DNA sequence: GTAGAACCTCAAGTACAGTCGAGGTCAAGG
DNA sequence: CCTTGACCTCGACTGTACTTGAGGTTCTAC
């Protein structure tokens, strides 16, 4: 068993699935969508180079960050085609996600503080609190946009 | 125009859409799925009570937290059916989301610190770093699970 | 009374991220 | 040789959260 030996140099799809914690169907799906690539044996079976493990790790982690497969593919396409990606390559594209992650965390923290404010004041009229209505495009009836700092919540939304 | 006056007591769907920042089709969709409710005019048009604005604000905010519509509906079903929800009701179910939000932020922060570790060490072999493979179910070949604290990354994934 | 905007229902379509099944092939052990 | 498990393709299906379109009605303003 010289060249296409799974287990030594190349991985069969089942092995890759097991080692990456991904399902076989997901791996085929990723390949269909250009996220990973494989060679084929004479019998048309997929064989994966071991650096595909790294790509998959990157894909799964990116998904946890909240990135779509389309964006992940775009990032992966910025990897060199000719040579196997270096550490510097991975650092570069991961650092980009790091910034995404920061932004997402900041967004949620912002949401949390706003939610706290709304829970605190008891109104939860998020639409009128500026949480869900930052520009505050409200009805011209004169009710609704009233703030809780004016006495005892004159918000007309019957409650 | 006494009883079903949109603009004074009840809102037509277009008005509700505008004031809540939601599309008309989304509102119909929410109603189909039991997230909001409406009365009908003699001519079969929807009329919404103003407290629906609050429900929609809750729905949109919950979605930002990352809650699915099914869960949101379940939460909304815990609101009293008979009476218009009080502040205490909203506080109760929002506080639940507050905990969800905390958990989500903590998860992302955890991910961030792990990602930092992997960027720091330059390996990004997340599969073997425990980031994507917490239980570390790895091949029995003896390669792959090696940690970077042993000299200069003997990780066999060709790079 | 009539034009046009806003509304109605119902069915179908979209995007995302896969999964499932049918029907067939490949590879390794006994 | 033959069985068995892993693999192949292709098409259809799942679930989530909506949007779009066709064909028809209602409301409001002039």
Short mmCIF file of C-alpha atoms (C1' of nucleotides) in Angstrom, two decimals:
data_model
loop_
_atom_site.label_atom_id
_atom_site.label_comp_id
_atom_site.label_asym_id
_atom_site.label_seq_id
_atom_site.Cartn_x
_atom_site.Cartn_y
_atom_site.Cartn_z
CA UNK A 1 0.00 0.00 0.00
CA UNK A 2 2.29 2.71 -1.16
CA UNK A 3 0.84 6.00 -2.28
CA UNK A 4 -2.74 6.46 -1.16
CA UNK A 5 -2.40 4.86 2.22
CA UNK A 6 -5.10 6.19 4.51
CA UNK A 7 -3.83 6.34 8.06
CA UNK A 8 -0.30 7.24 7.21
CA UNK A 9 -0.38 10.19 4.82
CA UNK A 10 -3.94 10.63 3.70
CA UNK A 11 -7.23 10.35 5.49
CA UNK A 12 -10.38 8.69 4.26
CA UNK A 13 -13.53 10.67 4.83
CA UNK A 14 -14.63 8.56 7.78
CA UNK A 15 -11.31 9.02 9.51
CA UNK A 16 -11.41 12.73 8.88
CA UNK A 17 -14.93 12.89 10.27
CA UNK A 18 -13.90 11.07 13.42
CA UNK A 19 -10.78 13.11 14.02
CA UNK A 20 -12.40 16.44 13.29
CA UNK A 21 -15.63 15.74 15.12
CA UNK A 22 -17.63 16.49 11.99
CA UNK A 23 -20.15 14.32 10.19
CA UNK A 24 -19.31 12.70 6.89
CA UNK A 25 -22.20 14.45 5.22
CA UNK A 26 -20.99 17.82 6.46
CA UNK A 27 -17.54 17.13 5.04
CA UNK A 28 -19.00 16.34 1.63
CA UNK A 29 -21.09 19.47 1.92
CA UNK A 30 -18.02 21.56 2.73
CA UNK A 31 -16.23 20.11 -0.24
CA UNK A 32 -19.16 20.82 -2.53
CA UNK A 33 -19.00 24.40 -1.38
CA UNK A 34 -15.29 24.81 -1.86
CA UNK A 35 -14.32 24.97 1.81
CA UNK A 36 -12.08 21.93 1.70
CA UNK A 37 -10.54 19.84 -1.07
CA UNK A 38 -9.57 16.23 -1.58
CA UNK A 39 -7.75 13.96 -3.93
CA UNK A 40 -9.36 10.80 -5.21
CA UNK A 41 -8.19 7.21 -5.22
CA UNK A 42 -8.38 5.11 -8.37
CA UNK A 43 -11.72 3.89 -7.01
CA UNK A 44 -13.04 7.47 -6.71
CA UNK A 45 -12.88 7.68 -2.96
CA UNK A 46 -11.85 10.89 -1.27
CA UNK A 47 -8.48 11.16 0.39
CA UNK A 48 -7.63 14.18 2.50
CA UNK A 49 -4.26 15.66 3.28
CA UNK A 50 -3.72 16.14 6.97
CA UNK A 51 -3.74 19.92 6.80
CA UNK A 52 -7.45 19.67 6.03
CA UNK A 53 -7.87 18.99 9.75
CA UNK A 54 -6.63 22.49 10.37
CA UNK A 55 -9.02 23.94 7.84
CA UNK A 56 -11.92 22.17 9.47
CA UNK A 57 -10.85 23.36 12.90
CA UNK A 58 -10.82 26.85 11.46
CA UNK A 59 -14.26 26.37 9.94
CA UNK A 60 -15.83 25.09 13.15
CA UNK A 61 -14.26 27.77 15.26
CA UNK A 62 -15.32 30.47 12.83
CA UNK A 63 -18.85 29.19 13.02
CA UNK A 64 -18.75 29.49 16.79
CA UNK A 65 -17.69 33.09 16.32
CA UNK A 66 -20.81 33.49 14.21
CA UNK A 67 -19.32 33.70 10.75
CA UNK A 68 -21.26 32.28 7.81
CA UNK A 69 -19.81 29.56 5.62
CA UNK A 70 -19.72 32.00 2.71
CA UNK A 71 -17.47 34.35 4.64
CA UNK A 72 -15.37 31.50 5.88
CA UNK A 73 -14.90 30.30 2.34
CA UNK A 74 -13.86 33.80 1.29
CA UNK A 75 -11.28 33.87 4.07
CA UNK A 76 -9.99 30.44 3.15
CA UNK A 77 -9.65 31.53 -0.45
CA UNK A 78 -7.17 34.12 0.73
CA UNK A 79 -4.91 31.29 1.74
CA UNK A 80 -2.15 30.44 -0.73
CA UNK A 81 -3.23 27.90 -3.26
CA UNK A 82 0.13 26.57 -4.19
CA UNK A 83 1.75 25.87 -0.87
CA UNK A 84 0.43 24.45 2.33
CA UNK A 85 -0.63 27.36 4.58
CA UNK A 86 1.93 28.48 7.11
CA UNK A 87 1.31 29.49 10.67
CA UNK A 88 1.51 33.09 9.59
CA UNK A 89 -1.35 32.50 7.18
CA UNK A 90 -3.55 31.05 9.89
CA UNK A 91 -2.62 33.80 12.31
CA UNK A 92 -3.56 36.41 9.75
CA UNK A 93 -7.04 35.13 8.99
CA UNK A 94 -7.75 34.17 12.58
CA UNK A 95 -6.81 37.60 13.79
CA UNK A 96 -9.54 38.93 11.56
CA UNK A 97 -12.08 36.73 13.32
CA UNK A 98 -10.67 37.88 16.60
CA UNK A 99 -11.81 41.38 15.72
CA UNK A 100 -15.21 40.05 14.66
CA UNK A 101 -15.48 38.27 17.96
CA UNK A 102 -14.61 41.42 19.87
CA UNK A 103 -17.30 43.29 18.01
CA UNK A 104 -19.88 40.61 18.69
CA UNK A 105 -19.05 40.53 22.36
CA UNK A 106 -19.22 44.30 22.55
CA UNK A 107 -22.58 44.27 20.81
CA UNK A 108 -24.00 41.77 23.25
CA UNK A 109 -22.60 43.66 26.21
CA UNK A 110 -24.21 46.79 24.90
CA UNK A 111 -27.48 44.93 24.54
CA UNK A 112 -27.08 43.66 28.09
CA UNK A 113 -26.62 47.07 29.56
CA UNK A 114 -29.62 48.36 27.66
CA UNK A 115 -31.65 45.40 28.77
CA UNK A 116 -30.56 46.06 32.34
CA UNK A 117 -31.70 49.62 32.00
CA UNK A 118 -35.08 48.51 30.75
CA UNK A 119 -35.45 45.84 33.38
CA UNK A 120 -34.36 48.35 35.98
CA UNK A 121 -36.93 50.92 35.05
CA UNK A 122 -39.52 48.24 34.66
CA UNK A 123 -40.88 49.67 31.48
CA UNK A 124 -39.42 47.26 28.99
CA UNK A 125 -40.96 49.42 26.38
CA UNK A 126 -37.88 48.74 24.39
CA UNK A 127 -39.39 50.23 21.30
CA UNK A 128 -39.66 53.57 22.99
CA UNK A 129 -36.57 53.20 25.15
CA UNK A 130 -34.25 53.62 22.20
CA UNK A 131 -33.11 50.05 22.45
CA UNK A 132 -35.09 48.77 19.57
CA UNK A 133 -35.72 52.17 18.12
CA UNK A 134 -32.44 54.06 18.11
CA UNK A 135 -33.53 56.74 15.67
CA UNK A 136 -36.82 56.91 17.46
CA UNK A 137 -39.12 57.25 14.51
CA UNK A 138 -42.33 57.36 16.42
CA UNK A 139 -45.89 58.25 15.86
CA UNK A 140 -46.76 61.89 15.76
CA UNK A 141 -49.53 61.39 18.23
CA UNK A 142 -47.33 62.65 21.00
CA UNK A 143 -47.45 59.48 23.01
CA UNK A 144 -45.02 56.64 23.07
CA UNK A 145 -41.72 58.46 23.05
CA UNK A 146 -42.09 59.53 26.64
CA UNK A 147 -39.13 58.77 28.84
CA UNK A 148 -39.25 57.28 32.32
CA UNK A 149 -37.37 60.20 33.81
CA UNK A 150 -40.59 62.13 33.61
CA UNK A 151 -42.76 61.07 36.50
CA UNK A 152 -44.08 57.56 36.74
CA UNK A 153 -44.11 56.37 33.17
CA UNK A 154 -46.84 58.11 31.30
CA UNK A 155 -46.31 55.67 28.44
CA UNK A 156 -49.70 55.32 26.87
CA UNK A 157 -49.30 51.68 25.85
CA UNK A 158 -51.95 50.40 28.18
CA UNK A 159 -50.42 48.23 30.83
CA UNK B 1 -65.24 56.08 13.07
CA UNK B 2 -65.70 55.11 16.65
CA UNK B 3 -64.55 51.69 17.75
CA UNK B 4 -61.93 50.35 15.41
CA UNK B 5 -60.18 53.62 14.82
CA UNK B 6 -56.63 52.98 13.79
CA UNK B 7 -54.37 55.71 15.11
CA UNK B 8 -56.23 56.24 18.33
CA UNK B 9 -56.71 52.89 19.99
CA UNK B 10 -55.82 50.23 17.48
CA UNK B 11 -53.11 49.99 14.88
CA UNK B 12 -53.42 48.76 11.33
CA UNK B 13 -50.70 46.40 10.24
CA UNK B 14 -48.87 49.03 8.22
CA UNK B 15 -48.78 51.40 11.16
CA UNK B 16 -47.55 48.66 13.43
CA UNK B 17 -44.86 47.77 10.93
CA UNK B 18 -43.68 51.34 10.74
CA UNK B 19 -43.69 51.92 14.46
CA UNK B 20 -42.02 48.65 15.32
CA UNK B 21 -39.50 48.71 12.51
CA UNK B 22 -40.71 45.35 11.26
CA UNK B 23 -42.00 44.40 7.86
CA UNK B 24 -45.66 43.74 7.27
CA UNK B 25 -44.90 40.23 6.09
CA UNK B 26 -42.95 39.50 9.24
CA UNK B 27 -45.87 40.65 11.35
CA UNK B 28 -48.24 38.33 9.52
CA UNK B 29 -45.68 35.59 9.95
CA UNK B 30 -45.47 36.24 13.70
CA UNK B 31 -49.21 36.12 13.96
CA UNK B 32 -49.37 32.85 12.05
CA UNK B 33 -46.92 31.45 14.54
CA UNK B 34 -48.73 32.64 17.59
CA UNK B 35 -46.27 35.31 18.67
CA UNK B 36 -48.71 38.16 18.41
CA UNK B 37 -52.46 38.44 18.06
CA UNK B 38 -54.91 40.82 16.47
CA UNK B 39 -58.56 41.62 16.25
CA UNK B 40 -60.29 42.03 12.92
CA UNK B 41 -62.42 44.79 11.49
CA UNK B 42 -65.74 44.04 9.82
CA UNK B 43 -63.78 44.02 6.58
CA UNK B 44 -61.35 41.38 7.89
CA UNK B 45 -58.39 43.67 8.37
CA UNK B 46 -56.07 43.22 11.31
CA UNK B 47 -56.16 45.70 14.15
CA UNK B 48 -53.53 45.55 16.86
CA UNK B 49 -53.73 46.70 20.43
CA UNK B 50 -50.89 48.97 21.37
CA UNK B 51 -49.32 46.51 23.78
CA UNK B 52 -48.39 44.45 20.75
CA UNK B 53 -45.63 47.01 20.22
CA UNK B 54 -44.14 45.81 23.44
CA UNK B 55 -44.39 42.19 22.41
CA UNK B 56 -42.63 42.96 19.16
CA UNK B 57 -39.90 44.87 20.95
CA UNK B 58 -39.47 41.83 23.14
CA UNK B 59 -39.34 39.55 20.11
CA UNK B 60 -36.74 41.61 18.28
CA UNK B 61 -34.59 42.03 21.34
CA UNK B 62 -34.79 38.34 22.13
CA UNK B 63 -33.65 37.58 18.62
CA UNK B 64 -30.64 39.80 19.13
CA UNK B 65 -29.84 37.78 22.23
CA UNK B 66 -29.94 34.74 19.98
CA UNK B 67 -33.20 33.14 21.05
CA UNK B 68 -35.25 31.27 18.48
CA UNK B 69 -38.81 32.26 17.70
CA UNK B 70 -40.00 28.96 19.17
CA UNK B 71 -38.44 29.78 22.51
CA UNK B 72 -39.70 33.32 22.34
CA UNK B 73 -43.19 32.05 21.70
CA UNK B 74 -42.90 29.71 24.69
CA UNK B 75 -41.85 32.63 26.86
CA UNK B 76 -44.68 34.78 25.57
CA UNK B 77 -47.13 32.01 26.32
CA UNK B 78 -46.15 32.30 29.96
CA UNK B 79 -47.65 35.77 29.93
CA UNK B 80 -51.15 36.02 31.31
CA UNK B 81 -53.77 35.50 28.66
CA UNK B 82 -56.58 37.30 30.33
CA UNK B 83 -55.04 40.59 31.34
CA UNK B 84 -52.59 42.85 29.61
CA UNK B 85 -49.11 41.96 30.84
CA UNK B 86 -47.80 44.05 33.67
CA UNK B 87 -44.31 45.37 34.12
CA UNK B 88 -43.60 42.53 36.51
CA UNK B 89 -44.46 40.04 33.75
CA UNK B 90 -42.04 41.63 31.34
CA UNK B 91 -39.36 41.88 33.97
CA UNK B 92 -39.73 38.21 34.76
CA UNK B 93 -39.34 36.91 31.24
CA UNK B 94 -36.69 39.44 30.31
CA UNK B 95 -34.61 38.50 33.31
CA UNK B 96 -34.52 34.99 31.92
CA UNK B 97 -33.04 36.29 28.69
CA UNK B 98 -30.60 38.32 30.72
CA UNK B 99 -29.17 35.04 32.03
CA UNK B 100 -29.08 33.63 28.51
CA UNK B 101 -27.24 36.71 27.37
CA UNK B 102 -24.72 36.38 30.18
CA UNK B 103 -24.08 32.80 29.20
CA UNK B 104 -23.64 33.69 25.56
CA UNK B 105 -21.21 36.45 26.36
CA UNK B 106 -19.25 34.18 28.67
CA UNK B 107 -19.09 31.53 25.96
CA UNK B 108 -17.76 33.98 23.42
CA UNK B 109 -15.24 35.35 25.89
CA UNK B 110 -14.06 31.85 26.57
CA UNK B 111 -13.73 31.26 22.86
CA UNK B 112 -11.80 34.49 22.56
CA UNK B 113 -9.28 33.54 25.19
CA UNK B 114 -8.77 30.17 23.57
CA UNK B 115 -8.40 31.77 20.20
CA UNK B 116 -5.85 34.16 21.68
CA UNK B 117 -3.92 31.23 23.03
CA UNK B 118 -3.89 29.57 19.66
CA UNK B 119 -2.95 32.74 17.83
CA UNK B 120 -0.30 33.36 20.45
CA UNK B 121 1.35 30.03 20.03
CA UNK B 122 0.98 30.27 16.30
CA UNK B 123 -0.17 26.72 15.94
CA UNK B 124 -3.85 27.26 15.38
CA UNK B 125 -4.12 23.54 15.37
CA UNK B 126 -7.34 24.06 17.19
CA UNK B 127 -8.32 20.45 16.75
CA UNK B 128 -5.37 19.38 18.83
CA UNK B 129 -5.28 22.43 21.09
CA UNK B 130 -8.39 21.35 22.92
CA UNK B 131 -10.36 24.24 21.53
CA UNK B 132 -12.28 22.28 19.02
CA UNK B 133 -11.55 18.96 20.62
CA UNK B 134 -12.15 19.28 24.34
CA UNK B 135 -12.34 15.56 25.01
CA UNK B 136 -9.40 15.07 22.72
CA UNK B 137 -10.50 11.93 20.99
CA UNK B 138 -7.58 11.62 18.68
CA UNK B 139 -5.97 9.08 16.48
CA UNK B 140 -4.06 6.34 18.15
CA UNK B 141 -1.12 6.87 15.87
CA UNK B 142 0.65 8.86 18.55
CA UNK B 143 0.81 12.04 16.56
CA UNK B 144 -1.51 14.96 16.62
CA UNK B 145 -2.22 15.31 20.31
CA UNK B 146 1.20 16.72 21.03
CA UNK B 147 1.20 19.99 22.92
CA UNK B 148 3.29 23.02 22.11
CA UNK B 149 4.91 23.02 25.53
CA UNK B 150 7.08 20.20 24.26
CA UNK B 151 9.77 21.69 22.08
CA UNK B 152 8.88 23.54 18.91
CA UNK B 153 5.59 22.01 17.90
CA UNK B 154 6.17 18.49 16.73
CA UNK B 155 2.63 18.46 15.39
CA UNK B 156 2.75 16.13 12.46
CA UNK B 157 0.22 17.96 10.31
CA UNK B 158 2.66 18.93 7.62
CA UNK B 159 3.25 22.64 7.55
"C1'" DG C 1 -68.40 57.05 -7.23
"C1'" DT C 2 -64.12 55.98 -8.36
"C1'" DA C 3 -58.97 55.80 -8.13
"C1'" DG C 4 -55.32 54.15 -5.59
"C1'" DA C 5 -53.22 52.76 -1.43
"C1'" DA C 6 -53.45 49.50 1.92
"C1'" DC C 7 -55.13 45.39 3.10
"C1'" DC C 8 -56.50 40.10 2.62
"C1'" DT C 9 -55.26 34.73 1.72
"C1'" DC C 10 -52.63 31.12 0.09
"C1'" DA C 11 -48.90 29.06 -2.16
"C1'" DA C 12 -44.43 29.09 -3.46
"C1'" DG C 13 -39.71 30.68 -3.11
"C1'" DT C 14 -35.26 32.07 -0.63
"C1'" DA C 15 -31.01 31.45 2.16
"C1'" DC C 16 -28.48 28.80 5.35
"C1'" DA C 17 -26.45 24.59 6.95
"C1'" DG C 18 -26.72 20.70 6.61
"C1'" DT C 19 -29.20 15.45 6.83
"C1'" DC C 20 -31.28 11.28 4.74
"C1'" DG C 21 -32.19 7.68 1.54
"C1'" DA C 22 -31.87 5.02 -2.68
"C1'" DG C 23 -29.17 2.57 -5.51
"C1'" DG C 24 -24.67 1.37 -6.56
"C1'" DT C 25 -19.22 0.70 -5.94
"C1'" DC C 26 -14.87 -0.23 -3.38
"C1'" DA C 27 -11.78 -2.53 -0.18
"C1'" DA C 28 -10.32 -5.90 3.28
"C1'" DG C 29 -10.91 -10.21 5.96
"C1'" DG C 30 -12.14 -15.04 6.20
"C1'" DC D 1 -15.37 -15.96 -3.63
"C1'" DC D 2 -18.09 -13.54 -0.83
"C1'" DT D 3 -19.61 -10.79 2.77
"C1'" DT D 4 -19.46 -6.55 5.20
"C1'" DG D 5 -18.48 -1.99 6.11
"C1'" DA D 6 -17.04 2.16 4.20
"C1'" DC D 7 -17.55 4.81 0.40
"C1'" DC D 8 -19.81 7.00 -4.05
"C1'" DT D 9 -23.62 10.28 -6.44
"C1'" DC D 10 -27.81 12.56 -6.74
"C1'" DG D 11 -31.97 14.28 -5.37
"C1'" DA D 12 -35.06 15.25 -1.89
"C1'" DC D 13 -35.92 16.66 2.68
"C1'" DT D 14 -35.37 19.37 7.35
"C1'" DG D 15 -35.85 23.55 10.10
"C1'" DT D 16 -35.55 28.59 10.74
"C1'" DA D 17 -37.14 32.97 9.47
"C1'" DC D 18 -38.92 35.15 6.54
"C1'" DT D 19 -40.17 37.31 1.43
"C1'" DT D 20 -42.59 37.38 -2.92
"C1'" DG D 21 -46.33 36.96 -6.01
"C1'" DA D 22 -50.99 36.17 -7.71
"C1'" DG D 23 -55.47 37.26 -7.38
"C1'" DG D 24 -58.85 39.58 -4.86
"C1'" DT D 25 -61.05 43.04 -1.17
"C1'" DT D 26 -61.38 47.22 1.76
"C1'" DC D 27 -60.62 51.90 3.01
"C1'" DT D 28 -59.87 56.69 2.29
"C1'" DA D 29 -59.76 60.80 -0.20
"C1'" DC D 30 -61.17 63.48 -3.81
#
